[in-house]
Each structure stands twice: as C-alpha cells, then as structure tokens.
XYZ file of C-alpha atoms in Angstrom:
727
model
C 15.357 15.255 8.034
C 13.181 18.299 7.520
C 9.797 17.574 9.042
C 6.933 19.727 7.821
C 3.958 20.756 9.939
C 1.785 18.073 8.374
C 4.270 15.290 9.133
C 5.180 16.704 12.550
C 1.816 15.651 13.945
C 2.105 12.157 12.463
C 5.568 11.126 13.574
C 4.292 9.082 16.522
C 2.708 5.851 15.420
C 0.494 3.768 17.675
C 0.419 0.482 15.822
C -2.540 -0.713 17.898
C -4.595 1.218 20.482
C -3.594 0.669 24.097
C -6.215 -0.771 26.409
C -6.851 1.906 29.039
C -7.912 -0.552 31.724
C -4.812 -2.770 31.606
C -2.061 -0.558 30.197
C -2.247 2.664 32.208
C 1.489 2.605 32.961
C 2.367 1.985 29.321
C 0.161 4.898 28.280
C 1.986 7.204 30.710
C 5.348 6.365 29.166
C 4.070 6.658 25.587
C 2.460 10.036 26.393
C 5.712 11.200 27.970
C 7.719 10.152 24.899
C 5.369 11.987 22.536
C 5.551 15.120 24.660
C 9.325 15.055 25.191
C 10.149 14.352 21.534
C 7.416 16.518 19.980
C 9.808 19.175 18.670
C 12.678 16.866 17.814
C 13.610 15.409 14.438
C 12.452 11.855 15.031
C 9.856 9.151 14.563
C 8.410 7.045 17.363
C 6.490 3.779 17.450
C 4.320 2.158 20.055
C 4.943 -1.550 19.467
C 7.073 -1.398 16.332
C 6.498 -4.637 14.400
C 9.738 -6.478 15.120
C 8.913 -9.956 16.299
C 11.885 -11.541 18.048
C 11.573 -14.882 19.789
C 11.278 -14.792 23.560
C 10.710 -18.317 24.823
C 7.672 -19.624 23.016
C 6.127 -16.213 22.440
C 6.870 -13.343 20.096
C 7.481 -9.891 21.495
C 7.691 -6.464 19.917
C 9.590 -3.487 21.370
C 7.176 -1.499 23.534
C 8.593 1.798 22.275
C 11.054 2.469 19.480
C 12.379 5.970 18.825
C 14.609 6.946 15.924
C 16.023 10.368 16.802
C 18.463 12.335 14.665
C 20.692 13.197 17.644
C 20.213 10.100 19.815
C 19.658 7.591 16.994
C 17.893 4.338 17.979
C 16.230 3.991 21.375
C 14.308 0.933 22.559
C 12.261 1.205 25.751
C 10.762 -1.827 27.469
C 7.992 -0.954 29.939
C 7.155 -2.768 33.169
C 4.017 -1.469 34.879
C 4.834 -2.940 38.264
C 4.961 -1.401 41.715
C 8.046 -1.769 43.851
C 6.253 -4.336 46.044
C 5.530 -6.560 43.043
C 9.258 -7.087 42.405
C 10.463 -9.984 44.562
C 14.069 -9.995 43.409
C 16.389 -9.218 40.526
C 18.974 -11.931 40.038
C 21.452 -10.893 37.372
C 19.222 -10.420 34.308
C 16.056 -12.091 35.595
C 13.359 -10.123 37.403
C 10.900 -12.141 39.540
C 7.415 -10.832 40.385
C 4.451 -11.445 42.640
C 0.816 -10.478 42.067
C 1.667 -9.705 38.446
C 0.536 -11.340 35.209
C 4.055 -12.756 34.704
C 6.239 -14.498 37.275
C 9.525 -13.407 35.758
C 11.044 -11.346 32.954
C 14.375 -10.128 31.603
C 13.310 -6.674 30.343
C 16.707 -5.107 29.688
C 18.059 -8.078 27.734
C 14.838 -8.105 25.778
C 15.189 -4.417 24.863
C 18.875 -4.872 24.042
C 18.136 -7.869 21.826
C 15.482 -5.964 19.910
C 17.838 -3.010 19.510
C 20.552 -5.262 18.085
C 18.053 -6.846 15.693
C 17.113 -3.388 14.401
C 20.747 -2.371 14.032
C 21.358 -5.598 12.122
C 18.784 -4.336 9.600
C 20.797 -1.114 9.293
C 24.063 -3.006 8.904
C 22.785 -4.491 5.640
C 23.212 -1.019 4.117
C 26.901 -0.388 3.445
C 26.601 3.385 3.967
C 25.577 2.958 7.625
C 26.996 -0.473 8.450
C 28.556 -0.370 11.921
C 27.708 3.321 12.347
C 24.262 3.371 13.984
C 24.401 3.681 17.795
C 21.536 2.656 20.013
C 20.308 2.718 23.595
C 18.181 0.217 25.501
C 16.217 1.237 28.594
C 13.608 -0.127 30.984
C 10.765 2.213 31.994
C 9.150 1.776 35.423
C 6.280 4.296 35.376
C 4.899 3.191 38.759
C 8.206 3.274 40.655
C 10.226 6.262 41.899
C 14.003 6.300 42.016
C 13.834 6.602 45.807
C 11.721 3.429 46.083
C 14.205 1.616 43.868
C 17.126 2.720 46.012
C 15.382 1.830 49.275
C 14.843 -1.702 47.956
C 18.572 -1.977 47.326
C 18.310 -2.423 43.568
C 20.610 0.554 42.957
C 23.529 -1.663 44.049
C 22.909 -4.407 41.460
C 26.154 -5.411 39.675
C 24.481 -5.416 36.225
C 22.430 -2.287 36.775
C 20.176 -1.615 33.774
C 19.391 1.840 32.416
C 16.045 2.786 33.949
C 13.459 5.518 33.405
C 11.673 6.149 36.708
C 8.338 7.798 37.387
C 9.870 11.241 38.016
C 11.591 11.173 34.612
C 8.282 11.157 32.750
C 8.335 14.839 31.946
C 9.559 16.624 28.869
C 13.020 17.667 30.050
C 13.648 14.739 32.385
C 12.988 12.014 29.841
C 15.288 13.350 27.126
C 18.013 14.082 29.689
C 17.730 10.576 31.134
C 18.098 9.026 27.689
C 21.046 11.307 26.855
C 22.798 10.180 30.040
C 22.347 6.514 29.157
C 25.436 4.839 27.771
C 24.779 3.344 24.311
C 24.269 -0.399 24.326
C 25.587 -0.421 20.759
C 28.338 2.038 19.859
C 28.347 4.011 16.646
C 29.081 7.434 15.216
C 27.273 10.653 14.424
C 25.237 10.133 11.268
C 25.185 12.814 8.589
C 21.909 13.886 6.982
C 22.095 11.317 4.198
C 22.928 8.481 6.599
C 20.141 9.543 8.942
C 17.583 9.460 6.133
C 18.872 6.044 5.074
C 18.457 4.756 8.625
C 14.871 6.029 8.659
C 14.193 4.296 5.347
C 15.480 1.026 6.825
C 13.260 1.409 9.899
C 10.306 1.975 7.570
C 11.061 -1.262 5.722
C 11.986 0.389 2.439
C 14.566 -2.330 1.605
C 11.644 -4.747 1.251
C 10.576 -2.758 -1.815
C 14.013 -2.704 -3.423
C 14.279 -4.530 -6.748
C 17.108 -7.028 -7.328
C 20.299 -5.434 -8.623
C 20.932 -5.587 -12.368
C 23.997 -6.786 -14.248
C 24.864 -4.340 -17.023
C 26.982 -5.298 -20.012
C 27.471 -1.759 -21.274
C 29.423 0.978 -19.501
C 27.092 3.578 -20.994
C 25.449 5.368 -18.074
C 22.643 6.806 -20.232
C 20.809 3.605 -21.182
C 17.423 2.916 -19.670
C 18.847 -0.091 -17.833
C 21.600 2.047 -16.259
C 19.026 4.613 -15.115
C 16.900 1.846 -13.592
C 19.958 0.367 -11.904
C 20.782 3.742 -10.354
C 17.217 4.100 -9.156
C 17.193 0.623 -7.616
C 20.138 1.543 -5.437
C 18.162 4.428 -3.959
C 15.705 3.992 -1.114
C 12.804 6.417 -0.904
C 12.654 8.574 2.189
C 10.400 7.504 5.022
C 6.775 8.480 4.426
C 5.030 9.233 7.737
C 1.577 8.604 6.327
C 2.571 5.247 4.881
C 4.080 4.249 8.225
C 0.738 4.928 9.915
C -1.182 2.995 7.273
C 1.111 0.001 6.883
C 1.869 -0.567 10.551
C -1.402 0.489 12.177
C -4.026 -2.109 13.147
C -7.377 -0.330 13.471
C -10.002 -1.614 15.938
C -12.714 -1.232 13.299
C -13.344 -0.326 9.682
C -10.871 1.796 7.740
C -10.712 3.013 4.159
C -7.751 4.180 2.098
C -8.134 6.286 -0.988
C -4.962 6.582 -3.014
C -3.919 7.603 -6.482
C -2.331 5.036 -8.787
C 1.187 4.152 -7.688
C 0.770 5.468 -4.147
C 1.514 2.068 -2.630
C -1.949 0.853 -1.604
C -1.279 -2.801 -2.445
C 2.107 -2.910 -0.708
C 0.671 -1.250 2.393
C -2.223 -3.701 2.598
C 0.239 -6.597 2.329
C 2.378 -5.022 5.068
C -0.652 -4.511 7.285
C -1.847 -8.101 6.757
C 1.608 -9.483 7.625
C 1.805 -7.308 10.746
C -1.645 -8.443 11.871
C -0.701 -12.078 11.364
C 2.496 -11.827 13.414
C 0.876 -9.870 16.219
C -2.278 -11.985 16.301
C -1.415 -15.433 14.906
C -4.759 -16.725 16.174
C -6.714 -14.375 13.887
C -8.286 -15.501 10.622
C -7.220 -12.866 8.081
C -8.261 -12.501 4.443
C -6.341 -10.280 2.009
C -8.682 -9.848 -0.957
C -8.039 -8.498 -4.464
C -9.831 -8.446 -7.822
C -7.292 -8.743 -10.675
C -6.351 -12.403 -10.774
C -2.937 -11.819 -12.329
C -1.886 -10.170 -9.053
C -1.785 -13.469 -7.133
C 1.994 -13.905 -7.313
C 2.693 -10.242 -6.575
C 0.528 -10.189 -3.452
C 1.712 -13.528 -2.100
C 5.319 -12.466 -2.706
C 4.783 -9.138 -0.943
C 3.150 -10.752 2.093
C 6.027 -13.244 2.294
C 8.618 -10.438 2.143
C 6.975 -8.466 4.963
C 6.646 -11.567 7.152
C 10.354 -12.310 6.702
C 11.234 -8.673 7.358
C 9.229 -8.265 10.554
C 10.341 -11.635 11.910
C 14.027 -11.279 11.082
C 13.736 -14.117 8.580
C 12.106 -16.563 11.011
C 8.692 -16.705 9.348
C 8.218 -18.001 5.816
C 4.875 -17.904 4.013
C 3.344 -20.896 2.274
C -0.201 -20.080 1.115
C -1.022 -23.791 0.831
C -0.218 -24.415 4.486
C -0.974 -21.135 6.221
C -4.749 -21.044 6.689
C -4.759 -18.150 9.139
C -3.524 -15.569 6.624
C -5.152 -16.182 3.271
C -4.552 -14.257 0.046
C -7.876 -14.561 -1.754
C -9.103 -13.533 -5.166
C -12.536 -11.938 -4.831
C -14.211 -14.744 -6.811
C -12.229 -17.885 -6.130
C -11.800 -20.837 -8.473
C -11.873 -24.599 -8.140
C -8.155 -24.865 -7.469
C -7.779 -21.545 -5.575
C -10.288 -20.344 -2.969
C -11.518 -16.763 -3.051
C -13.560 -14.614 -0.693
C -16.888 -15.556 -2.277
C -16.078 -19.263 -2.623
C -14.666 -19.472 0.936
C -17.853 -17.996 2.384
C -19.924 -20.411 0.294
C -17.878 -23.407 1.445
C -18.072 -22.341 5.101
C -21.883 -22.272 4.876
C -22.182 -25.489 2.858
C -23.460 -23.629 -0.212
C -22.481 -24.538 -3.773
C -20.162 -21.990 -5.311
C -21.570 -20.446 -8.466
C -19.456 -19.082 -11.333
C -19.597 -16.242 -13.837
C -21.518 -18.583 -16.142
C -24.385 -18.566 -13.642
C -24.996 -14.847 -14.153
C -26.160 -12.720 -17.064
C -23.613 -10.027 -16.364
C -20.770 -9.466 -18.814
C -18.330 -7.738 -16.482
C -16.667 -9.879 -13.777
C -17.333 -7.278 -11.083
C -21.038 -7.123 -11.810
C -21.238 -10.902 -12.012
C -19.655 -11.215 -8.583
C -21.994 -8.579 -7.161
C -24.948 -10.541 -8.537
C -23.835 -13.759 -6.822
C -23.006 -12.014 -3.549
C -26.427 -10.391 -3.552
C -28.089 -13.778 -4.109
C -26.046 -15.349 -1.314
C -26.988 -12.560 1.117
C -30.660 -13.090 0.221
C -30.483 -16.870 0.607
C -28.690 -17.318 3.955
C -27.676 -15.514 7.101
C -23.912 -15.044 6.858
C -21.955 -16.331 9.846
C -18.623 -14.761 10.846
C -15.443 -16.628 9.893
C -12.768 -13.897 9.730
C -11.208 -11.526 12.253
C -9.967 -9.114 9.597
C -10.665 -8.618 5.887
C -8.435 -6.326 3.821
C -9.666 -5.463 0.320
C -7.477 -4.122 -2.477
C -8.844 -2.662 -5.755
C -12.011 -1.704 -3.916
C -13.277 0.329 -6.860
C -13.747 -2.902 -8.848
C -16.126 -4.364 -6.279
C -18.803 -1.731 -6.772
C -21.916 -2.276 -8.910
C -24.698 0.092 -9.909
C -28.440 -0.349 -10.030
C -30.261 -3.552 -9.139
C -27.115 -5.439 -8.068
C -27.135 -3.804 -4.628
C -28.338 -5.815 -1.642
C -31.071 -3.711 -0.077
C -29.314 -0.313 0.217
C -25.792 -1.750 0.359
C -23.047 -2.887 -1.992
C -23.407 -6.681 -1.933
C -19.703 -7.618 -1.869
C -18.816 -5.199 0.900
C -21.819 -6.236 2.935
C -20.916 -9.913 2.532
C -17.356 -9.201 3.719
C -18.639 -7.193 6.683
C -21.107 -9.910 7.712
C -18.349 -12.532 7.495
C -16.320 -10.713 10.170
C -16.242 -11.390 13.886
C -16.702 -8.296 16.081
C -13.432 -6.547 16.928
C -14.928 -5.569 20.295
C -17.518 -7.872 21.924
C -19.085 -4.863 23.660
C -19.562 -3.157 20.289
C -20.423 -5.978 17.852
C -20.902 -3.538 14.984
C -17.163 -2.733 15.048
C -15.395 -5.092 12.644
C -12.003 -4.940 10.953
C -12.905 -4.343 7.333
C -10.173 -2.349 5.604
C -10.395 -1.389 1.951
C -8.259 0.566 -0.490
C -9.421 2.108 -3.737
C -8.675 4.546 -6.517
C -11.906 5.673 -8.098
C -10.036 6.831 -11.213
C -9.150 3.186 -11.975
C -12.729 1.903 -12.100
C -13.503 0.336 -15.484
C -17.090 -0.769 -14.874
C -18.928 1.499 -12.457
C -19.576 5.162 -13.178
C -20.680 5.726 -9.590
C -18.364 6.232 -6.653
C -20.408 5.181 -3.615
C -20.286 6.858 -0.257
C -19.751 4.731 2.838
C -23.493 4.917 3.425
C -24.039 3.330 0.011
C -21.524 0.603 0.802
C -22.885 -0.474 4.180
C -26.162 1.331 4.718
C -26.790 4.272 7.009
C -26.268 2.563 10.384
C -22.839 1.084 9.753
C -21.511 4.059 7.797
C -21.925 6.188 10.911
C -19.136 4.179 12.540
C -16.684 5.435 9.947
C -17.837 9.024 9.651
C -18.355 9.597 13.375
C -14.972 10.905 14.455
C -11.873 11.035 12.279
C -9.747 8.547 14.189
C -9.645 5.738 16.717
C -8.005 6.083 20.146
C -4.257 6.271 19.751
C -4.377 8.188 16.479
C -5.204 5.485 13.910
C -7.253 7.260 11.261
C -10.512 5.870 9.931
C -9.912 7.441 6.518
C -6.594 8.002 4.750
C -6.015 9.795 1.434
C -2.649 9.075 -0.168
C -1.331 11.878 -2.331
C 2.227 10.803 -3.195
C 2.827 8.594 -6.228
C 6.023 6.563 -5.921
C 5.658 4.384 -9.020
C 4.881 6.611 -11.979
C 7.042 9.645 -12.883
C 5.277 12.979 -12.432
C 4.905 13.891 -16.139
C 3.219 10.557 -16.898
C 0.935 10.691 -13.855
C -0.264 14.246 -14.507
C -0.868 13.424 -18.178
C -2.805 10.312 -17.170
C -5.026 12.347 -14.850
C -5.581 15.117 -17.387
C -6.327 12.783 -20.316
C -8.385 10.396 -18.214
C -10.576 13.200 -16.894
C -10.574 15.292 -20.077
C -9.329 18.408 -18.317
C -8.332 20.106 -21.589
C -11.238 18.905 -23.765
C -12.621 21.691 -25.917
C -16.130 20.722 -24.768
C -15.091 20.829 -21.127
C -13.954 18.439 -18.409
C -15.625 15.038 -18.727
C -15.079 13.300 -15.396
C -13.041 13.736 -12.252
C -12.911 15.881 -9.133
C -14.732 19.169 -8.652
C -13.739 20.160 -5.117
C -10.459 21.950 -4.453
C -9.942 20.060 -1.183
C -10.227 16.728 -3.005
C -7.592 17.799 -5.538
C -5.292 18.877 -2.711
C -5.870 15.526 -0.999
C -4.375 13.680 -3.993
C -1.397 16.026 -4.255
C -2.394 18.984 -6.442
C -2.395 22.705 -5.789
C -5.586 24.452 -6.953
C -6.387 27.969 -8.073
C -9.989 28.924 -8.856
C -13.423 27.496 -8.061
C -15.356 24.809 -9.887
C -18.164 27.097 -11.017
C -19.243 27.065 -14.689
C -17.286 29.697 -16.588
C -14.510 29.968 -13.984
C -10.833 29.456 -14.770
C -9.159 26.565 -12.916
C -5.417 25.935 -12.600
C -4.083 22.647 -11.249
C -0.416 22.163 -10.395
C 1.308 19.044 -9.058
C 4.459 19.898 -7.083
C 7.471 17.584 -7.547
C 7.509 16.400 -3.919
C 4.242 14.542 -4.497
C 5.754 12.582 -7.404
C 9.169 11.586 -5.999
C 10.114 9.112 -8.754
C 13.367 10.714 -10.046
C 13.630 8.950 -13.420
C 12.753 12.143 -15.309
C 15.686 13.979 -13.704
C 18.067 11.072 -14.189
C 17.036 10.571 -17.823
C 17.141 14.233 -18.767
C 14.718 13.770 -21.668
C 10.922 13.381 -21.902
C 9.642 10.202 -20.238
C 6.309 10.360 -22.091
C 5.941 10.332 -25.876
C 2.865 10.493 -28.090
C 3.086 9.305 -31.700
C 0.434 9.315 -34.433
C 0.670 7.047 -37.486
C -1.173 6.810 -40.797
C -1.835 3.091 -40.477
C -1.812 0.314 -37.930
C 1.053 -1.336 -39.767
C 3.125 1.824 -39.398
C 2.244 2.016 -35.687
C 3.244 -1.601 -35.105
C 6.422 -1.260 -37.181
C 7.495 1.645 -34.991
C 6.561 -0.356 -31.877
C 8.734 -3.305 -32.898
C 11.665 -1.000 -33.705
C 11.393 0.661 -30.297
C 11.234 -2.681 -28.496
C 14.247 -3.976 -30.414
C 16.100 -0.818 -29.366
C 15.038 -1.418 -25.735
C 16.362 -4.961 -25.868
C 19.607 -4.337 -27.739
C 20.666 -0.794 -26.813
C 18.825 -0.082 -23.547
C 19.591 -3.529 -22.077
C 16.006 -3.947 -20.920
C 14.700 -7.447 -20.310
C 11.640 -8.528 -22.294
C 9.691 -9.767 -19.267
C 8.790 -7.294 -16.476
C 10.853 -4.477 -18.014
C 8.655 -4.015 -21.094
C 4.853 -4.077 -21.219
C 2.532 -3.452 -24.173
C -1.024 -2.458 -23.230
C -3.734 -2.340 -25.909
C -6.769 -0.078 -25.668
C -10.364 -0.467 -26.721
C -13.773 -1.851 -25.867
C -13.903 -5.632 -25.484
C -13.978 -6.788 -29.130
C -11.690 -4.015 -30.363
C -9.147 -4.776 -27.642
C -9.169 -8.524 -28.326
C -8.597 -7.914 -32.030
C -5.815 -5.385 -31.399
C -4.097 -7.624 -28.857
C -3.941 -10.350 -31.484
C -2.679 -7.922 -34.160
C 0.076 -6.544 -31.940
C 1.217 -9.960 -30.730
C 1.227 -11.476 -34.228
C 3.196 -8.578 -35.680
C 5.839 -8.663 -32.946
C 6.289 -12.419 -33.407
C 6.806 -11.836 -37.150
C 9.534 -9.329 -36.260
C 11.336 -11.911 -34.160
C 10.185 -10.623 -30.756
C 8.903 -13.273 -28.360
C 5.653 -12.216 -26.712
C 3.491 -13.440 -23.881
C -0.302 -13.167 -23.646
C -1.421 -13.307 -19.970
C -2.824 -16.714 -18.915
C -1.094 -18.549 -21.800
C 0.930 -21.670 -21.089
C 3.772 -20.764 -23.454
C 5.410 -17.831 -25.219
C 3.967 -16.779 -28.596
C 0.622 -18.457 -27.876
C -1.924 -16.005 -29.280
C -5.292 -17.130 -27.954
C -5.046 -19.041 -24.673
C -8.260 -20.955 -24.033
C -9.605 -22.651 -20.929
C -8.706 -25.194 -19.633
C -5.245 -24.825 -21.198
C -4.422 -21.676 -19.232
C -2.584 -20.314 -16.230
C -5.167 -17.754 -15.038
C -2.798 -16.126 -12.544
C 0.111 -15.673 -14.931
C 0.917 -12.213 -16.316
C 4.648 -12.514 -17.081
C 6.764 -15.268 -18.606
C 10.538 -15.207 -18.766
C 11.852 -14.249 -22.194
C 8.665 -12.690 -23.543
C 7.258 -9.153 -23.813
C 3.785 -9.193 -22.245
C 1.009 -7.890 -24.505
C -2.161 -7.288 -22.499
C -5.556 -5.699 -22.460
C -6.184 -3.175 -19.679
C -8.265 -5.308 -17.249
C -5.473 -7.869 -16.895
C -2.769 -5.205 -16.719
C -4.350 -3.516 -13.677
C -2.078 -3.671 -10.668
C 0.970 -4.682 -12.698
C 3.803 -2.372 -13.707
C 6.871 -2.179 -15.931
C 9.792 0.147 -16.579
C 8.840 0.743 -20.224
C 5.136 0.791 -21.105
C 3.769 1.027 -24.646
C 0.105 2.014 -24.892
C -1.176 1.058 -28.326
C -4.437 1.877 -30.094
C -5.251 5.342 -28.808
C -7.626 5.646 -31.785
C -9.907 3.071 -30.118
C -10.483 5.688 -27.432
C -10.366 8.781 -29.656
C -13.231 7.509 -31.836
C -15.484 7.675 -28.783
C -13.592 10.104 -26.616
C -16.548 10.943 -24.347
C -16.740 7.350 -23.103
C -15.597 7.545 -19.469
C -14.621 3.858 -19.275
C -12.376 4.168 -22.336
C -10.712 7.255 -20.882
C -10.155 5.292 -17.678
C -8.382 2.647 -19.739
C -5.909 5.299 -20.846
C -5.368 6.388 -17.260
C -4.766 2.835 -16.040
C -2.478 1.961 -18.959
C -0.244 5.007 -18.524
C 0.057 4.584 -14.772
C 1.503 1.083 -15.198
C 4.793 2.845 -16.045
C 7.498 3.229 -13.433
C 9.954 4.678 -15.950
C 8.791 5.610 -19.442
C 5.555 5.517 -21.406
C 4.897 5.684 -25.130
C 1.332 6.372 -26.300
C 0.401 5.782 -29.943
C -2.582 5.668 -32.297
C -3.581 5.898 -35.930
C -5.693 8.325 -37.935
C -6.700 11.894 -37.172
C -9.005 12.715 -34.262
C -9.692 15.900 -32.272
C -8.653 14.092 -29.094
C -5.089 13.857 -30.387
C -4.721 17.628 -30.163
C -6.023 17.480 -26.590
C -3.453 14.807 -25.686
C -0.606 16.852 -27.131
C -1.777 19.922 -25.204
C -1.797 17.868 -22.017
C 1.761 16.627 -22.574
C 2.964 20.141 -23.404
C 1.362 21.461 -20.192
C 3.662 19.371 -17.982
C 2.652 19.554 -14.323
C 0.237 22.496 -14.623
C -3.180 22.605 -16.322
C -5.364 25.647 -16.848
C -8.896 25.275 -18.180
C -12.377 26.711 -17.953
C -14.849 24.648 -15.979
C -17.932 24.454 -18.168
C -20.606 22.114 -16.815
C -21.472 19.276 -14.435
C -19.547 16.096 -15.170
C -20.638 12.726 -16.475
C -18.972 11.270 -13.397
C -17.782 13.169 -10.330
C -15.229 11.113 -8.396
C -14.761 13.555 -5.554
C -15.187 12.554 -1.928
C -18.744 13.574 -1.153
C -18.497 12.531 2.471
C -15.938 15.174 3.276
C -14.384 12.997 5.942
C-alpha cells in the first residue's frame, strides 16, 4: 500500500479521545505505537469498533494495528502497577485497588483477533492466510518487576509489552519476536489491500452478486457484476470520519457520491454500540431515504457486533432514524421535540411556505420562540444539511432555526463545558435546491457557539472538527466533472454562474487549479483520476455520459423507451434500482413531464413506478393512498422528479427534459437539478432535451472537455458556494 504524505499523518485513528486523568497508561502505549509505526505501511486504531461479548459487557480492542509486514496486531492494555496484581491463575488475573477485581486480558485480545480474522476469512483471496498477534501491554510495569514477582514462570505465559519496550525500536522488535496467535502467510500487495478494505468495513458496502444469463462480458450487467466483486481501497479520511466520535460539534462537507450518508450511518451505529445508554438521532431530509438509512445502520450494527446486534427501528428507542419533519405514523426530529415538550406538532399545511425546507424552518423558528427547548438527545447526526437552511426572515434571531433547535435539544457532551454538544452534520452545498445562500457556522449557530468549531482544527486525539471529502466513489469521473461544470456554468459564454471561487476550495473537493479567480483571468480546473475511483469508464471502454437533442418530446420519449428496452433485454439490467429516470423542471413543468414520461413508457409496455405510489403504473399517487417513504418497487422503472430522487442512485440514469432548464439557463436552482440528477448515476448517464437552445452547445463543450475545463472568469457569481470560513 503506497501511503502518500497526506494519508501518512492520518493513519492513526483515535475513535474517541482518551481521558487524560484516568487513562495515562493507555495514552503512553498509544503514543508509543504511533511513534514506532510512523514510517511503516500500516493503519492503527485506538478502540477499533469491534464489540465482542465479555460477560455482560461489550469490549473493543484497545489497540488494533494492521501492518503490511506484521499483519494484524491486537494489544490489550492494563494500566496496573505490579502491586495491584494479586495473582495470575491460568488465564485469570486478579487485582486489588483497581477498578476491576479480575480480568483475562490475553484471552480477550486473542478472541478479538480471531473475530477480525474471521472477517478476513469471508474473502476467498485471503481466507486462512492472514496471521495475527495478540499482546498485553503493561505500561506501568517493568520486566524486572514482573520477573521478581515470579510471573515469568507462568505455564501459560502471555506475550507482554513492558514499560521499557515503549520506545520506537523496542516496541516493533517486541512485536516481531511475538509468536503469532493465528498462523498465516506473507500477503502480496493485492491481498494486503484486500485485508485493509475488510478492516475498513468495505464488505458492508458490497452489493449482492448478480446472476447473469448471457456469457457476453461487455453488457452493462456484466460490467456491474465485475465492479461488485471489487472492494475499494481503504480511505484514511473515511476511516477517521466513520469511526471517530467527536466530543463536540463536527461538520462534514463532501461532494455528491463521497459517502456522507454511509459514514453518518456508520458513525451512528458505532456510537450506539459504544454508548448504548445514549439517545442518538440520525436525521435526514429526503423521505424516500428511510429504507436506505435504516438498512445501512442495521448493516453496520451487525458488522461491528459480529452479527450479534440486529436493528429494529420500532423497538430500538436509543438509536432513532428520524426524518427532519416527522409524520403521524413515523416520528421525526421536529415532531419528537414537540412531543417531548407536550406541544402539538404542526404540519406543512400550517405554513405559507411552498418548499418543505422553508416550511420546516418556519415551524422550528416558531417553536424556538414559544418554548425553552429542553435536552433529550446525547448526539444528533444530520444528513443533507444543505436542505435545512433557509434565507431571510425564517432565521431564529441570528441563527438557522433547525440547527439551533437540534443544538438546544442536546445534552452537554462535557458537564464542565455545557456549550459542547455532539451535533454532527454533513452537507453538499451544490445539492441545495431551495437556498441560494451557504451559511457560515456563525450563521448557523450565532457567534458564540460558532467559535467552538472554528477555534482549533481538531479535538484532542486528532478528531477533526471540519472534514472536506474530495473523493467520489459513486459517480464515474466523466459524469461528476460534467455535473459540476454544467451545474456551475463553468463554460457559459456569459461567464460562470455559481460555484467556488477560491483555489483552495476547489482543491479541497478534488480538483487541481491553475490561475486566479480575478475577472479577466484564465482558469483551468482538472480532476485527477484518483479522486474519482469508480472504474466503470475503464471497464466499459466507451463514453459513460451521452447527450442527445430531439426535435420533439415524442421523439425524445421514443428514444428513451428504446434505450430502456435495450437495457432490459440486451444489458440484463433490472427495471428497479438498476434504471432510474429523472425529469427536470420547475414544479409544474416537472409534474407535467413526469406524467408524460410515465404514460409513454407504459404505452410502450414498460412498467414504471412513481415514488410514493402503492402500485406499479399508478400515475398520480394521492394522499392518503400513498407510501411516502417508497422510491423503488420491484418490477418497475422509477420515474421521479429531482427532490424525491435526492440521495438515491442507480446504475443507469436517464435525465429527461433538459429544455426545461435550458429555457431559463441562468436559474441556479434549475442548474442544481441537473447536477443532482446526473450524480445519481453510479454507472452511466444519458441526458436529453428537445428544441434548440444556446445551453446545449455549452453542455456539449463540457462533455468534450472531459476532466479538464479552461475558462475566463468574468464577474462575481449569483451564488458563491466556497467555504468562507477557511477552516
């Protein structure tokens, strides 16, 4: 594994800060590990989230190291003095004047090691090949003290790291001298990277294998099948984000497809296993994501617990997956806070706002004005944070009402610092459909609270307060770069319309930049392949993004139906979850086009599904005959407007009605629709429209430009989505 300078400093992950007053010995060992392994090809974890049963409690490995030469190493730490050990009888250690009366540290470490190797054994390429060592670290005891007590003569003598081994050379040498608890073989580079992917939990993200009828290895289904067999390499940044539990607020900015939702689900599951007494809320905005988020949380809980923990949202009240609003049959963040305070929950019908986000902001503002919010959560994690922002008079005092409500509903993470609360939010400003303003932290929480985030870049132990995710794992590079360029209008003849105007901000989301954003200056943006690791473009060998213009809507829809029939019959794609049709346009235009597309496909013999409908081929689902959370239905191709498609994805995405954007191409919200629609694709995207508009030439120029765009920066933007805080 080649580790770059950027990753080198992030390969040691403290999943939760150590308490200096009670864990001084543990800190010594962790510091020694980081120093000794600093220049080695490895990754190390303080308290890796593997929760194996020990009596009636759950216990994680104190330290896990995956090293390319030494492979897996589990270290259990006992911060006891020699006088605190009364006796060691076989595997059981008995103590005095210690928080525990007895322990079996080596067996515990060995059991955790075997559980980790069992994960690896599920991968045929490394099954039975990964060796591992288990050790006990005694940072407060010297080897001489141990020998004088007679423990050196124990029949089942465990492998021990003593105080004098806690230096760079001594620690590695001691581990090298330790006989493996689990035998294996030397792993080659490919096997080593696979082992790292397993440790990172990448198998959780693997899609079910596909059964192919054709032997043709160039169909879309065969390409997808090949891709599903591959696990992405371990991402150091994602390991920090997904497995770190911050002692206060934390924000994550990430481009579409960077894994924000999956990481929040992983983090919520980890929190729940480590702190089962905590009340945790995982909040999101797009209601059709319910099943996806609940399923992801359940997968991570099973993974971290070795299959012991199952998730039932109806029973588990400590970890709640909540829609931002909440409905009568499903509680949300707003409705849960109302219920806790004995306040009647209001609905969208009680506001004058047309957009759901603004309506929610209105009600949250009213609630904050009416009552003093009492804390009821220990942690709140918010996905789709860009959709919970409202402009103008919907702010509560100088704060965003929804964020302030969530913050007020949190218990202090540290009683001595009551302002520190675990509010974690993820956002992609480019996916905002309603708000044209990207608020700073000060505008979210007011000046006092924002200082907690901007004062210092990280918490003790290395957990960052602000993460920017630059790699896109879902959408192939050519589609992602086109989505950015079209969405922002980089190649518009009149000049860039919206986007980022600081080189550092472009670099933060994975682009290389030449030039300065000064009117009249030439800018070149390039996205290197390593920041878009989806390999479908290479496997397919042909363009993964197409743009087609038609003379009439009928011609556009005829071509669409022919392509879908080809996908179903020749490409062996499944109608549901493989294929998605997204229609563009402002509210009325989009509703009309959705109906046109769905009706036409039904006429051509293609079963369709409109999100929230009870059945296939139901064109206009109406309340109360709806399933509000439903986005897919077996046997049907989903046809959706953009707001409901947010957060969902498919292998083949058709984006229909580009003319609804081109007619008003300077509308930032419509351009954002294009960006969101294209980035739903994890394989291929087809963009189409009718008529003749200047924007069509711009789109073709973007596609022809590939991963590099050169343009002249002409003027200030309608909306600048750069990070003005410069954290």
